[in-house]
C-alpha cells in the first residue's frame, strides 16, 4: 500500500507546474511597491501609520520611576516571630537537669577532690556547662532547630556522666593509677 501511495505522489509532483505566476490584476500593486523610493535616513519619508519610536532612554526612565515608586511599598523582611510554645519545655528540661546535677553534687563524696582529679573533672564540667549555656541561648532563639535540641541534650548527658564517673573514683587512688 505504501508503494502505491508513493507512486501516486510521484505522479502528482511530476504533473505540478514548475512556477506560479500571480494574476495580472496583482502586477500593478506589486510594481507600485517596487518603484517606491526607500527612506535614506530615519527621519525622512516616515509612514504616517507607523508609530514613532521612542529614544532609548525613555523606557529606562519609565522603569526607574516605577522602581522608585514601588520599592517603598514592598514588604520588608521582618524576622518571623519566634515560636514561644517550646520555651516552657526548654525551661522545664533545664530545671530538671539542674536539679539532677544538684542531687548528684549533694550525694557525691566528691572523691575526685581527694584523689587529685579535681582539676581535670572541674575543667571538663566547666567546659560542658559553658557549652550548654551557649547552646541554650541559641536554642531559645530558635526552638525549632532539631540539631540544637540534640546537641543540648547530649551536652547535658555528658555532664551527668562526668559527675557520675567522679563519684565512682576510688577514695585512695592517685592520678597515676589506672581505673
Short mmCIF file of C-alpha atoms in Angstrom, two decimals:
data_model
loop_
_atom_site.label_atom_id
_atom_site.label_comp_id
_atom_site.label_asym_id
_atom_site.label_seq_id
_atom_site.Cartn_x
_atom_site.Cartn_y
_atom_site.Cartn_z
CA UNK A 1 0.00 0.00 0.00
CA UNK A 2 2.87 2.33 0.69
CA UNK A 3 4.36 1.81 -2.75
CA UNK A 4 1.02 2.72 -4.40
CA UNK A 5 0.79 5.91 -2.36
CA UNK A 6 4.41 6.75 -3.19
CA UNK A 7 3.80 6.22 -6.91
CA UNK A 8 0.68 8.42 -6.83
CA UNK A 9 2.61 11.16 -5.01
CA UNK A 10 5.43 10.98 -7.55
CA UNK A 11 2.91 11.38 -10.43
CA UNK A 12 1.30 14.42 -8.77
CA UNK A 13 4.71 16.03 -8.26
CA UNK A 14 5.69 15.38 -11.88
CA UNK A 15 2.44 16.94 -13.19
CA UNK A 16 2.63 20.02 -10.94
CA UNK A 17 3.61 23.32 -12.63
CA UNK A 18 7.26 24.34 -12.22
CA UNK A 19 6.41 28.00 -11.41
CA UNK A 20 3.38 30.02 -10.43
CA UNK A 21 2.70 33.48 -11.72
CA UNK A 22 0.39 35.91 -9.96
CA UNK A 23 -2.75 37.03 -11.76
CA UNK A 24 -2.37 40.08 -13.97
CA UNK A 25 -4.52 42.16 -11.61
CA UNK A 26 -1.88 41.87 -8.85
CA UNK A 27 1.05 43.05 -11.01
CA UNK A 28 0.05 46.71 -10.76
CA UNK A 29 0.19 46.65 -6.93
CA UNK A 30 3.49 44.79 -6.93
CA UNK A 31 5.08 47.22 -9.38
CA UNK A 32 3.91 50.23 -7.35
CA UNK A 33 5.60 48.86 -4.26
CA UNK A 34 8.82 48.10 -6.12
CA UNK A 35 9.02 51.58 -7.56
CA UNK A 36 8.53 53.40 -4.24
CA UNK A 37 11.73 55.14 -3.06
CA UNK A 38 13.30 53.84 0.15
CA UNK A 39 13.94 56.31 3.03
CA UNK A 40 17.59 57.32 3.36
CA UNK A 41 17.58 58.49 6.99
CA UNK A 42 15.45 57.65 9.98
CA UNK A 43 13.56 60.99 9.90
CA UNK A 44 12.72 61.11 6.19
CA UNK A 45 9.73 59.58 4.46
CA UNK A 46 8.11 58.13 7.55
CA UNK A 47 4.96 56.17 7.14
CA UNK A 48 2.23 58.07 8.98
CA UNK A 49 0.55 54.83 10.10
CA UNK A 50 3.68 53.50 11.79
CA UNK A 51 4.16 54.64 15.44
CA UNK A 52 7.20 56.73 16.21
CA UNK A 53 9.96 55.00 18.06
CA UNK A 54 10.92 56.45 21.45
CA UNK A 55 14.52 57.35 22.26
CA UNK A 56 16.43 54.63 24.14
CA UNK A 57 16.39 56.49 27.45
CA UNK A 58 12.61 56.87 27.73
CA UNK A 59 11.84 53.21 28.60
CA UNK A 60 14.78 53.24 31.02
CA UNK A 61 13.48 56.39 32.71
CA UNK A 62 9.97 54.91 33.00
CA UNK A 63 11.35 51.72 34.53
CA UNK A 64 13.44 53.71 37.02
CA UNK A 65 10.45 55.84 38.01
CA UNK A 66 8.32 52.75 38.56
CA UNK A 67 11.07 51.17 40.60
CA UNK A 68 11.40 54.25 42.79
CA UNK A 69 7.64 54.38 43.28
CA UNK A 70 7.19 50.69 44.09
CA UNK A 71 10.24 49.89 46.24
CA UNK A 72 8.97 51.74 49.35
CA UNK A 73 5.73 49.75 49.12
CA UNK A 74 7.47 46.36 49.15
CA UNK A 75 7.18 44.46 52.42
CA UNK A 76 10.33 44.47 54.49
CA UNK A 77 11.80 41.24 55.67
CA UNK A 78 10.86 41.29 59.31
CA UNK A 79 12.14 38.19 61.00
CA UNK A 80 9.29 35.85 61.86
CA UNK A 81 8.33 35.89 65.47
CA UNK A 82 9.91 33.10 67.42
CA UNK A 83 7.70 30.18 68.27
CA UNK A 84 7.49 30.55 72.03
CA UNK A 85 5.42 27.40 72.53
CA UNK A 86 8.58 25.33 73.13
CA UNK A 87 10.15 27.73 75.65
CA UNK A 88 8.29 26.23 78.65
CA UNK A 89 9.54 22.78 77.61
CA UNK A 90 13.10 24.08 77.35
CA UNK A 91 12.86 25.70 80.77
CA UNK A 92 11.42 22.55 82.37
CA UNK A 93 14.19 20.39 80.89
CA UNK A 94 16.78 22.90 82.07
CA UNK A 95 15.28 22.92 85.59
CA UNK A 96 15.16 19.11 85.73
CA UNK A 97 18.81 18.96 84.64
CA UNK A 98 19.88 21.49 87.27
CA UNK A 99 18.03 19.53 89.94
CA UNK A 100 19.71 16.29 88.86
CA UNK A 101 23.13 17.95 88.91
CA UNK A 102 22.40 19.41 92.37
CA UNK A 103 21.26 15.99 93.58
CA UNK A 104 24.43 14.37 92.30
CA UNK A 105 26.56 17.10 93.87
CA UNK A 106 24.86 16.62 97.28
CA UNK A 107 25.05 12.85 97.24
CA UNK A 108 28.56 12.62 95.89
CA UNK A 109 31.51 12.27 98.08
CA UNK A 110 33.49 14.39 95.61
CA UNK A 111 36.10 11.66 95.52
CA UNK A 112 37.95 13.36 92.73
CA UNK A 113 38.72 16.21 95.11
CA UNK A 114 40.54 13.86 97.47
CA UNK A 115 42.44 11.86 94.91
CA UNK A 116 43.94 14.59 92.76
CA UNK A 117 41.38 14.59 89.95
CA UNK A 118 39.96 17.96 90.89
CA UNK A 119 41.46 19.96 88.03
CA UNK A 120 40.53 17.64 85.11
CA UNK A 121 37.00 16.98 86.36
CA UNK A 122 36.35 20.62 87.17
CA UNK A 123 37.78 21.71 83.81
CA UNK A 124 35.54 19.22 81.97
CA UNK A 125 32.48 20.33 83.94
CA UNK A 126 33.29 23.99 83.27
CA UNK A 127 33.58 23.38 79.51
CA UNK A 128 30.37 21.35 79.40
CA UNK A 129 28.44 23.98 81.36
CA UNK A 130 29.71 26.80 79.15
CA UNK A 131 28.80 24.84 76.01
CA UNK A 132 25.35 24.10 77.45
CA UNK A 133 24.85 27.80 78.23
CA UNK A 134 25.74 28.85 74.67
CA UNK A 135 23.62 26.13 73.10
CA UNK A 136 20.70 27.00 75.38
CA UNK A 137 20.77 30.67 74.34
CA UNK A 138 20.79 29.63 70.67
CA UNK A 139 18.01 27.13 71.31
CA UNK A 140 15.83 29.76 72.98
CA UNK A 141 16.31 31.98 69.92
CA UNK A 142 15.49 29.13 67.53
CA UNK A 143 13.48 26.45 69.36
CA UNK A 144 12.56 24.62 66.15
CA UNK A 145 16.15 23.59 65.39
CA UNK A 146 16.34 19.84 65.97
CA UNK A 147 20.13 19.73 65.84
CA UNK A 148 20.39 22.29 68.64
CA UNK A 149 17.99 20.18 70.70
CA UNK A 150 20.12 17.07 70.15
CA UNK A 151 23.34 18.89 70.95
CA UNK A 152 21.94 20.48 74.11
CA UNK A 153 20.61 17.16 75.42
CA UNK A 154 23.90 15.44 74.54
CA UNK A 155 25.90 18.04 76.50
CA UNK A 156 23.59 17.60 79.49
CA UNK A 157 24.07 13.82 79.40
CA UNK A 158 27.85 14.23 79.25
CA UNK A 159 27.77 16.49 82.33
CA UNK A 160 25.72 13.90 84.25
CA UNK A 161 28.08 11.13 83.12
CA UNK A 162 31.15 13.10 84.23
CA UNK A 163 29.63 13.75 87.65
CA UNK A 164 28.65 10.07 87.97
CA UNK A 165 32.13 8.92 86.97
CA UNK A 166 33.63 11.31 89.50
CA UNK A 167 31.55 9.66 92.21
CA UNK A 168 32.86 6.23 91.28
CA UNK A 169 36.51 7.17 91.65
CA UNK A 170 38.23 5.15 94.34
CA UNK A 171 38.89 7.07 97.53
CA UNK A 172 42.59 6.20 97.84
CA UNK A 173 43.61 6.40 94.18
CA UNK A 174 46.12 8.83 92.80
CA UNK A 175 46.19 10.38 89.38
CA UNK A 176 48.77 7.90 88.09
CA UNK A 177 46.72 4.81 89.00
CA UNK A 178 44.67 3.05 86.37
CA UNK A 179 40.97 3.00 86.89
#
